[in-house]
PDB file of C-alpha atoms in Angstrom:
ATOM      1  CA  MET E   1    -117.393 -65.776 -28.821  1.00 52.00           C
ATOM      2  CA  GLY E   2    -115.485 -64.397 -31.458  1.00 66.00           C
ATOM      3  CA  ILE E   3    -113.108 -61.319 -31.527  1.00 80.00           C
ATOM      4  CA  ASP E   4    -113.454 -58.103 -33.348  1.00 81.00           C
ATOM      5  CA  PHE E   5    -110.263 -58.140 -35.788  1.00 88.00           C
ATOM      6  CA  ASP E   6    -108.630 -55.421 -37.155  1.00 86.00           C
ATOM      7  CA  GLY E   7    -109.433 -55.384 -40.943  1.00 86.00           C
ATOM      8  CA  ASN E   8    -105.985 -53.800 -41.583  1.00 88.00           C
ATOM      9  CA  LYS E   9    -104.313 -56.671 -40.936  1.00 90.00           C
ATOM     10  CA  PRO E  10    -104.584 -60.425 -41.536  1.00 93.00           C
ATOM     11  CA  ILE E  11    -106.328 -62.299 -38.666  1.00 94.00           C
ATOM     12  CA  TYR E  12    -103.502 -65.204 -38.469  1.00 95.00           C
ATOM     13  CA  GLN E  13    -101.045 -62.402 -37.695  1.00 95.00           C
ATOM     14  CA  GLN E  14    -103.945 -60.979 -35.170  1.00 95.00           C
ATOM     15  CA  LEU E  15    -103.830 -64.284 -33.422  1.00 97.00           C
ATOM     16  CA  ILE E  16    -100.019 -64.859 -33.635  1.00 96.00           C
ATOM     17  CA  SER E  17    -100.030 -61.354 -31.514  1.00 94.00           C
ATOM     18  CA  ARG E  18    -102.966 -62.367 -29.553  1.00 95.00           C
ATOM     19  CA  ILE E  19    -101.318 -65.922 -28.054  1.00 97.00           C
ATOM     20  CA  SER E  20     -97.831 -64.341 -27.692  1.00 96.00           C
ATOM     21  CA  SER E  21     -99.445 -61.519 -25.322  1.00 95.00           C
ATOM     22  CA  GLU E  22    -101.113 -64.093 -23.363  1.00 96.00           C
ATOM     23  CA  ILE E  23     -97.827 -66.160 -23.275  1.00 96.00           C
ATOM     24  CA  ILE E  24     -96.051 -62.966 -21.812  1.00 94.00           C
ATOM     25  CA  ARG E  25     -98.521 -61.806 -19.620  1.00 94.00           C
ATOM     26  CA  GLY E  26     -98.590 -65.152 -18.147  1.00 93.00           C
ATOM     27  CA  ASP E  27    -102.246 -66.143 -19.137  1.00 95.00           C
ATOM     28  CA  ARG E  28    -100.820 -68.983 -20.773  1.00 95.00           C
ATOM     29  CA  THR E  29     -98.323 -70.882 -18.751  1.00 93.00           C
ATOM     30  CA  VAL E  30     -95.094 -72.061 -19.631  1.00 94.00           C
ATOM     31  CA  GLY E  31     -95.517 -75.594 -21.213  1.00 95.00           C
ATOM     32  CA  GLY E  32     -99.044 -75.631 -21.014  1.00 96.00           C
ATOM     33  CA  LYS E  33    -101.064 -76.989 -23.329  1.00 97.00           C
ATOM     34  CA  LEU E  34    -102.992 -74.942 -25.779  1.00 97.00           C
ATOM     35  CA  PRO E  35    -106.615 -75.333 -27.102  1.00 97.00           C
ATOM     36  CA  SER E  36    -107.134 -77.724 -29.978  1.00 96.00           C
ATOM     37  CA  VAL E  37    -107.210 -76.278 -33.565  1.00 96.00           C
ATOM     38  CA  ARG E  38    -110.849 -76.800 -33.533  1.00 96.00           C
ATOM     39  CA  GLU E  39    -111.553 -75.574 -30.191  1.00 96.00           C
ATOM     40  CA  TYR E  40    -109.800 -72.731 -30.307  1.00 96.00           C
ATOM     41  CA  ALA E  41    -111.101 -71.693 -34.039  1.00 96.00           C
ATOM     42  CA  LEU E  42    -114.717 -71.828 -32.319  1.00 95.00           C
ATOM     43  CA  GLU E  43    -113.344 -69.836 -29.667  1.00 94.00           C
ATOM     44  CA  VAL E  44    -112.062 -66.860 -31.513  1.00 95.00           C
ATOM     45  CA  GLY E  45    -114.782 -67.609 -34.496  1.00 93.00           C
ATOM     46  CA  VAL E  46    -112.623 -68.013 -37.543  1.00 95.00           C
ATOM     47  CA  ASN E  47    -111.805 -71.272 -39.931  1.00 95.00           C
ATOM     48  CA  ALA E  48    -109.569 -73.969 -38.389  1.00 96.00           C
ATOM     49  CA  ASN E  49    -107.594 -73.866 -41.497  1.00 97.00           C
ATOM     50  CA  THR E  50    -106.377 -69.961 -40.018  1.00 97.00           C
ATOM     51  CA  VAL E  51    -105.938 -71.707 -36.441  1.00 97.00           C
ATOM     52  CA  GLN E  52    -103.719 -74.578 -37.994  1.00 97.00           C
ATOM     53  CA  ARG E  53    -101.842 -71.835 -39.630  1.00 97.00           C
ATOM     54  CA  VAL E  54    -101.413 -69.756 -36.525  1.00 97.00           C
ATOM     55  CA  TYR E  55     -99.800 -72.719 -34.625  1.00 97.00           C
ATOM     56  CA  ARG E  56     -97.489 -73.468 -37.266  1.00 97.00           C
ATOM     57  CA  GLU E  57     -96.142 -70.289 -37.580  1.00 97.00           C
ATOM     58  CA  LEU E  58     -95.840 -69.866 -33.582  1.00 97.00           C
ATOM     59  CA  GLU E  59     -94.186 -73.280 -34.120  1.00 97.00           C
ATOM     60  CA  ASN E  60     -91.545 -71.941 -36.780  1.00 97.00           C
ATOM     61  CA  LEU E  61     -91.200 -69.030 -34.510  1.00 96.00           C
ATOM     62  CA  GLU E  62     -90.089 -72.165 -31.608  1.00 96.00           C
ATOM     63  CA  ILE E  63     -92.743 -70.137 -29.319  1.00 97.00           C
ATOM     64  CA  VAL E  64     -94.786 -73.355 -29.469  1.00 97.00           C
ATOM     65  CA  GLU E  65     -94.288 -77.032 -29.691  1.00 96.00           C
ATOM     66  CA  THR E  66     -96.223 -79.561 -31.171  1.00 94.00           C
ATOM     67  CA  LYS E  67     -96.117 -82.869 -29.675  1.00 93.00           C
ATOM     68  CA  ARG E  68     -97.693 -85.726 -32.163  1.00 92.00           C
ATOM     69  CA  GLY E  69    -100.613 -86.869 -30.825  1.00 93.00           C
ATOM     70  CA  GLN E  70    -100.624 -84.869 -27.823  1.00 95.00           C
ATOM     71  CA  GLY E  71    -101.056 -81.259 -29.242  1.00 95.00           C
ATOM     72  CA  THR E  72     -99.776 -78.029 -29.203  1.00 97.00           C
ATOM     73  CA  PHE E  73     -97.767 -76.463 -26.224  1.00 98.00           C
ATOM     74  CA  VAL E  74     -96.074 -73.291 -24.939  1.00 97.00           C
ATOM     75  CA  THR E  75     -92.220 -73.640 -25.072  1.00 96.00           C
ATOM     76  CA  SER E  76     -90.404 -74.182 -22.076  1.00 95.00           C
ATOM     77  CA  ASN E  77     -87.487 -72.563 -23.646  1.00 95.00           C
ATOM     78  CA  GLN E  78     -86.863 -69.490 -21.080  1.00 94.00           C
ATOM     79  CA  ASN E  79     -84.444 -67.674 -23.405  1.00 95.00           C
ATOM     80  CA  ARG E  80     -87.017 -67.954 -26.328  1.00 95.00           C
ATOM     81  CA  LEU E  81     -89.656 -66.476 -24.275  1.00 94.00           C
ATOM     82  CA  SER E  82     -87.589 -63.781 -22.642  1.00 95.00           C
ATOM     83  CA  ASP E  83     -86.729 -63.044 -26.485  1.00 95.00           C
ATOM     84  CA  LEU E  84     -90.387 -63.089 -27.451  1.00 94.00           C
ATOM     85  CA  ARG E  85     -90.990 -60.396 -24.580  1.00 95.00           C
ATOM     86  CA  GLU E  86     -88.019 -57.970 -25.459  1.00 96.00           C
ATOM     87  CA  GLY E  87     -89.321 -58.260 -29.212  1.00 94.00           C
ATOM     88  CA  MET E  88     -92.866 -57.611 -28.508  1.00 94.00           C
ATOM     89  CA  LYS E  89     -91.885 -54.522 -26.323  1.00 95.00           C
ATOM     90  CA  LEU E  90     -89.751 -53.271 -28.944  1.00 95.00           C
ATOM     91  CA  GLU E  91     -92.459 -53.345 -31.564  1.00 92.00           C
ATOM     92  CA  PHE E  92     -95.090 -51.692 -29.253  1.00 92.00           C
ATOM     93  CA  ILE E  93     -92.351 -48.765 -28.692  1.00 94.00           C
ATOM     94  CA  GLN E  94     -91.555 -48.386 -32.157  1.00 96.00           C
ATOM     95  CA  GLN E  95     -95.543 -48.523 -33.537  1.00 94.00           C
ATOM     96  CA  PHE E  96     -95.894 -45.741 -30.269  1.00 95.00           C
ATOM     97  CA  ILE E  97     -93.005 -43.292 -31.666  1.00 95.00           C
ATOM     98  CA  ARG E  98     -94.043 -43.593 -35.155  1.00 96.00           C
ATOM     99  CA  ASP E  99     -97.750 -42.800 -34.280  1.00 96.00           C
ATOM    100  CA  MET E 100     -96.975 -39.818 -32.236  1.00 96.00           C
ATOM    101  CA  ASN E 101     -94.259 -38.507 -34.684  1.00 96.00           C
ATOM    102  CA  ASP E 102     -97.500 -38.783 -36.998  1.00 96.00           C
ATOM    103  CA  MET E 103     -99.237 -36.610 -34.860  1.00 96.00           C
ATOM    104  CA  GLY E 104     -96.658 -34.320 -34.589  1.00 97.00           C
ATOM    105  CA  TYR E 105     -95.301 -35.116 -31.118  1.00 96.00           C
ATOM    106  CA  SER E 106     -91.521 -33.965 -30.192  1.00 95.00           C
ATOM    107  CA  THR E 107     -89.523 -36.857 -28.693  1.00 94.00           C
ATOM    108  CA  GLU E 108     -89.302 -34.373 -25.599  1.00 95.00           C
ATOM    109  CA  GLU E 109     -93.283 -34.224 -25.624  1.00 95.00           C
ATOM    110  CA  MET E 110     -93.662 -38.061 -25.369  1.00 94.00           C
ATOM    111  CA  ILE E 111     -91.201 -38.496 -22.677  1.00 93.00           C
ATOM    112  CA  LYS E 112     -92.958 -35.688 -20.723  1.00 93.00           C
ATOM    113  CA  GLY E 113     -96.314 -37.788 -21.388  1.00 92.00           C
ATOM    114  CA  ILE E 114     -94.638 -40.906 -20.456  1.00 91.00           C
ATOM    115  CA  LYS E 115     -93.223 -39.794 -17.221  1.00 91.00           C
ATOM    116  CA  SER E 116     -96.455 -38.123 -16.232  1.00 90.00           C
ATOM    117  CA  GLU E 117     -98.963 -40.928 -17.080  1.00 86.00           C
ATOM    118  CA  GLY E 118     -96.251 -43.451 -15.420  1.00 76.00           C
ATOM    119  CA  ARG E 119     -96.654 -42.482 -12.012  1.00 75.00           C
ATOM    120  CA  GLY E 120     -98.541 -44.609  -9.827  1.00 61.00           C
ATOM    121  CA  SER E 121     -98.203 -47.724 -12.274  1.00 60.00           C
ATOM    122  CA  LYS E 122     -95.302 -50.191 -12.021  1.00 56.00           C
TER     123      LYS E 122
END
């Protein structure tokens, strides 16, 4: 299958963001098992060493936990998952603000645009 990666950002960071987003959306369940390193490498079309690094980084961030002989699982720590969700939200908001500022939009124009686009969505 493979993924179209952004050439401006390391692949392992893009995969960390992808898995984190899947967890926040609920596509990967709390306590659920992630694919093996080899399976995920084939699924996304990257080297297994890259996926190994992704899983190691996610474990360092306490987003997943590795159980020896069983695999890698999404953490059951709800506080950590709440922090992840909040952190990603802030990251996207900050990037949005930077991009809009770079294009010359004022804060008022951003707010007006968000309010008009936000009508009808949850």
